[in-house]
Tab-separated table of C-alpha atoms in Angstrom:
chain	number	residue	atom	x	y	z
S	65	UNK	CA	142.000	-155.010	-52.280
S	66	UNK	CA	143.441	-157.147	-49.637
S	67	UNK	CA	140.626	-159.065	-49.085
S	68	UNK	CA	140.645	-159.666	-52.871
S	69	UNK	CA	143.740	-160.452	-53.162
S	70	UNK	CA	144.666	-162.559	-50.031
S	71	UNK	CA	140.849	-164.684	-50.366
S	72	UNK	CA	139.209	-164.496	-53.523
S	73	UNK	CA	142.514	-164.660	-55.343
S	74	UNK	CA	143.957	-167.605	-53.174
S	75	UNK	CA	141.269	-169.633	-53.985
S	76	UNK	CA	141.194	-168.679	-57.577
S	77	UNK	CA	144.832	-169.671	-57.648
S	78	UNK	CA	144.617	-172.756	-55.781
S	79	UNK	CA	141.364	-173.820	-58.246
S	80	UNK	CA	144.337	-173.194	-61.314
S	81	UNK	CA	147.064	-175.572	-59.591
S	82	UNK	CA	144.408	-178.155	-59.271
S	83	UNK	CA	143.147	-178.133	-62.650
S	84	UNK	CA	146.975	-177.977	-64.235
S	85	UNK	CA	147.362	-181.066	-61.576
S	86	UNK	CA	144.312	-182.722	-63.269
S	87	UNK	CA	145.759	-182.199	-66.583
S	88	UNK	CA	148.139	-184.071	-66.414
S	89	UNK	CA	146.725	-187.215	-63.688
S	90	UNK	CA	144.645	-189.954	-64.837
S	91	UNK	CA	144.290	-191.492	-61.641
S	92	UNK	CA	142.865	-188.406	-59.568
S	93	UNK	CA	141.515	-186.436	-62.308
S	94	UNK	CA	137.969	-186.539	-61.687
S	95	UNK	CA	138.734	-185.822	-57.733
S	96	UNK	CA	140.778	-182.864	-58.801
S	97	UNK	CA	138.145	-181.722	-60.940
S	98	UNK	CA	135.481	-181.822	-57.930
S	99	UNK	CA	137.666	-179.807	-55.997
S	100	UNK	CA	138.464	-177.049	-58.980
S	101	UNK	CA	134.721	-176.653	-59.242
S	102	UNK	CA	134.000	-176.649	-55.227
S	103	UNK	CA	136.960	-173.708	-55.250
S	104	UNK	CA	135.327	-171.537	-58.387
S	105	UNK	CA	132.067	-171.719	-56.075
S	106	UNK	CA	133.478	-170.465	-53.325
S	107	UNK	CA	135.721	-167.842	-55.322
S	108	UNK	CA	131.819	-166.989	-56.388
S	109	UNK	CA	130.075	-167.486	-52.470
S	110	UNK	CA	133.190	-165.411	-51.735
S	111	UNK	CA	132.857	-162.528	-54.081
S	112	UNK	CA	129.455	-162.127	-53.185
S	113	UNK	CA	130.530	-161.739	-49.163
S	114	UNK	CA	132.601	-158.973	-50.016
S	115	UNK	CA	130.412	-156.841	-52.122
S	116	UNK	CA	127.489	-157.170	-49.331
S	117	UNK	CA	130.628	-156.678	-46.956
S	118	UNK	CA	134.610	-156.079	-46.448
S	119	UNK	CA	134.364	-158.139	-43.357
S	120	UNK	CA	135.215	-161.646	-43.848
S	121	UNK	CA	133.347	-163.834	-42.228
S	122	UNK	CA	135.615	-167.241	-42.287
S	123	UNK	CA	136.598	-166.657	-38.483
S	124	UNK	CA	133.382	-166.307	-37.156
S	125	UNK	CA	131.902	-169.200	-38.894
S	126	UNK	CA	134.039	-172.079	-38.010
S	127	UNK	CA	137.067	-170.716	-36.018
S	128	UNK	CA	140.763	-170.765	-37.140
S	129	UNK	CA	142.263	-173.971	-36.598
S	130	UNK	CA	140.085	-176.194	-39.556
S	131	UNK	CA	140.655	-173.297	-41.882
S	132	UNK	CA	144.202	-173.680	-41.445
S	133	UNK	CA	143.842	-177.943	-41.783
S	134	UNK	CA	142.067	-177.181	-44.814
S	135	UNK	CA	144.805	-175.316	-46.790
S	136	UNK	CA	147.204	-178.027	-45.378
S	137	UNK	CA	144.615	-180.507	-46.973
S	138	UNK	CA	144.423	-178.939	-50.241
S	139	UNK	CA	148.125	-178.494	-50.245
S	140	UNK	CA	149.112	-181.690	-49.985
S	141	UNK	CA	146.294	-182.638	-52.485
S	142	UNK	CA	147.907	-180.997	-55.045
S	143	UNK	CA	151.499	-182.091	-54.404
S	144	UNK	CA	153.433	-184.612	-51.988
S	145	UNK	CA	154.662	-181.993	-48.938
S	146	UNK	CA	154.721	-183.022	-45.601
S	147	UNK	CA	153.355	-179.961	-43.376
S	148	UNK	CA	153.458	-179.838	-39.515
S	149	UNK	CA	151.004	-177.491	-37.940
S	150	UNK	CA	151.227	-176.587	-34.322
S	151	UNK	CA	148.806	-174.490	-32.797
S	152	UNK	CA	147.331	-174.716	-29.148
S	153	UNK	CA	143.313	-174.568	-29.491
S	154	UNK	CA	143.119	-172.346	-26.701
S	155	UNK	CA	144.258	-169.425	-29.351
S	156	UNK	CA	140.462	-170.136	-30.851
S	157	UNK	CA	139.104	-168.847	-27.691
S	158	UNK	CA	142.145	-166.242	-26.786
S	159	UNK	CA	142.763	-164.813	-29.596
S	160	UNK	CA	140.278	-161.959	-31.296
S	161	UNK	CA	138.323	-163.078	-34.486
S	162	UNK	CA	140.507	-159.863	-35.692
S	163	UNK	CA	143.914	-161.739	-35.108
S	164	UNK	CA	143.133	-164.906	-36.065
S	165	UNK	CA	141.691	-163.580	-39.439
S	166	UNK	CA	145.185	-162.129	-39.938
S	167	UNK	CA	146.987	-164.919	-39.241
S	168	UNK	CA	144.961	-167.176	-41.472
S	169	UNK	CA	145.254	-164.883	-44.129
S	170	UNK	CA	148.984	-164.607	-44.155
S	171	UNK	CA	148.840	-168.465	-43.658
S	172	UNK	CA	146.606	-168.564	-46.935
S	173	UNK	CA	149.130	-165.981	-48.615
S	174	UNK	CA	152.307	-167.531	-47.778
S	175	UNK	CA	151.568	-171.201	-48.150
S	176	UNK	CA	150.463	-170.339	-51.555
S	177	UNK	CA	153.553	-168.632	-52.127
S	178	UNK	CA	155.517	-171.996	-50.917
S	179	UNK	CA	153.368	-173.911	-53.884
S	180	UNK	CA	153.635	-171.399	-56.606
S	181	UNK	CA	157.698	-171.106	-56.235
S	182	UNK	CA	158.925	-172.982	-53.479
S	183	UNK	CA	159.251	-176.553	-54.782
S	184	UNK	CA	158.989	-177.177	-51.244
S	185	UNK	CA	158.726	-180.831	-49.781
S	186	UNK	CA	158.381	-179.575	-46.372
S	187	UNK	CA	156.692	-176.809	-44.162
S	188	UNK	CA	156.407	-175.821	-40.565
S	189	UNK	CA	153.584	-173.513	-39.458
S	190	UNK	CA	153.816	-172.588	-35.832
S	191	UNK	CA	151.706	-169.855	-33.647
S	192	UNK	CA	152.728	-169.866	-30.288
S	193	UNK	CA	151.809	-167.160	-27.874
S	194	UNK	CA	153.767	-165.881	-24.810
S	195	UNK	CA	153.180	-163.585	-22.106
S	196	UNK	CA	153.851	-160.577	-24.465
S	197	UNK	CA	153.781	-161.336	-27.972
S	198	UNK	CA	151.996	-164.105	-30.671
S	199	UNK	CA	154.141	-165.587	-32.913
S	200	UNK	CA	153.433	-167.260	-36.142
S	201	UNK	CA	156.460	-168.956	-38.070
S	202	UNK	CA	156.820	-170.463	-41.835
S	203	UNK	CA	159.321	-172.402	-42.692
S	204	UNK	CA	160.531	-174.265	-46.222
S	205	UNK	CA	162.811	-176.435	-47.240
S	206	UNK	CA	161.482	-174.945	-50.834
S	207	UNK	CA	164.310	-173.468	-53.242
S	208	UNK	CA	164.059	-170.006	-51.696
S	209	UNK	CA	165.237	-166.601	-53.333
S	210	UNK	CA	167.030	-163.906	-52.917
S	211	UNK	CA	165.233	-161.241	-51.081
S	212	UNK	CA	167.348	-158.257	-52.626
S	213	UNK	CA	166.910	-159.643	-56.175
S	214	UNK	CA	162.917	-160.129	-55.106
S	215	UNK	CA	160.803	-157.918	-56.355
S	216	UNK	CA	158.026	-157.124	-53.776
S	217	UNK	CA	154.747	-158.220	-54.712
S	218	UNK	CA	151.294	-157.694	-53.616
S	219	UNK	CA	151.346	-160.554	-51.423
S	220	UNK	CA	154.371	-159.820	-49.637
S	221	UNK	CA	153.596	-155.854	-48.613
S	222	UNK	CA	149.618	-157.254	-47.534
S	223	UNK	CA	151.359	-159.732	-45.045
S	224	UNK	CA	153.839	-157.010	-43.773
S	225	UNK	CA	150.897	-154.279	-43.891
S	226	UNK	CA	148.441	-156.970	-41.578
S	227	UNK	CA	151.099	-157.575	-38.990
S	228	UNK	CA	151.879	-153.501	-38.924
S	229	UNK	CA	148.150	-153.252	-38.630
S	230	UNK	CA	148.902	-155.172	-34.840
S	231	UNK	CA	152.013	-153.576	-34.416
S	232	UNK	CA	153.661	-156.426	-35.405
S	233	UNK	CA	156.714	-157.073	-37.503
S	234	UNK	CA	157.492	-159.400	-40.550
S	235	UNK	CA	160.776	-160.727	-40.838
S	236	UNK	CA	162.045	-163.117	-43.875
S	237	UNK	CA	164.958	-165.040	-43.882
S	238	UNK	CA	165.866	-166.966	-47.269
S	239	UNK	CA	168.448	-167.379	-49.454
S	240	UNK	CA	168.634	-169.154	-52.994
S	241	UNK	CA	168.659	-172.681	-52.005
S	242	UNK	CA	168.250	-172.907	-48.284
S	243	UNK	CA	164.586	-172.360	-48.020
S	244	UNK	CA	162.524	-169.379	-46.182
S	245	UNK	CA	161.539	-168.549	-43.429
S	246	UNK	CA	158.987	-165.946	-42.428
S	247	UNK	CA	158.214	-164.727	-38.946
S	248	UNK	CA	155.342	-162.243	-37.927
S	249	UNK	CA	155.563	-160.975	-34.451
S	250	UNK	CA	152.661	-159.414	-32.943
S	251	UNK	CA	152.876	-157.527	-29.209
S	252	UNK	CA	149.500	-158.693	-26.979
């Protein structure tokens, strides 16, 4: 289910903002178009990947790092947000195709979170590693919420359940108004 829901459905639901964008854009309609039909194919490439196998195979392929630059692509396709992205390369080869997949997936999760609700115009992702611990950071200048008045989702318990999976630890700080800001911590 998590790979359903934090892949195939991502994708889906990115393929739905672009053809609502479309909609309503005369000047990059047919662009947005290409890119709703590239994302159904690989909602359907996808699909087929997990029924031959629950082991994604993203990491593997290409590494981490252009995975990541292509959500920040597609996100800013969509709407104007200005996202910085810091990650040393290194991690590629440090890091276990295990890790990495988490990390991209709770990129994937979150940062579609941040376009659904957000109404974000700016976003930080940051993994930095120390001697002891990996650290990934989200931040949003988006609208935020109130995290006693939020009900959890899906999306929300899969990110928390993947860094518990490490050992690691989600923490959320947002309020209405002032953004959000999501850590995971993971021990090394």
């Amino acid at each position: 289910s998590k790979e359903l829901h934090d892949n195939v459905n991502q994708i889906l639901s990115s393929a739905m903002i672009l053809l609502s964008t479309a909609k309503g854009s005369g000047d990059e309609q047919e662009n947005l178009l290409d890119k709703t039909s590239q994302y159904i194919n690989l909602a359907i490439q996808e699909i087929r990947k997990i029924s031959k196998s629950l082991n994604s195979s993203i990491i593997k392929e290409v590494g981490f790092i252009d995975p990541v630059e292509d959500i920040i692509k597609n996100m800013q396709l969509v709407r104007p947000v200005v996202v910085d992205f810091e990650c040393d390369p290194e991690l590629e080869i440090e890091l276990t195709n295990d890790v990495q997949l988490m990390l991209y997936r709770i990129i994937q999760e979150q940062t579609n979170n941040i376009m659904r609700y957000a109404e974000a115009g700016y976003v930080r992702i940051a993994i930095e590693k120390s001697d002891d611990a990996l650290s990934l950071v989200i931040l949003d200048n988006g609208k935020g919420f109130d995290p006693d008045q939020q009900t959890r989702g899906i999306g929300l318990l899969n990110i928390r359940n993947r860094a518990e999976t490490f050992g690691g630890t989600l923490t959320i700080d947002t309020k209405p108004m002032a953004g959000c800001r999501l850590e995971v911590q993971i021990p090394l």
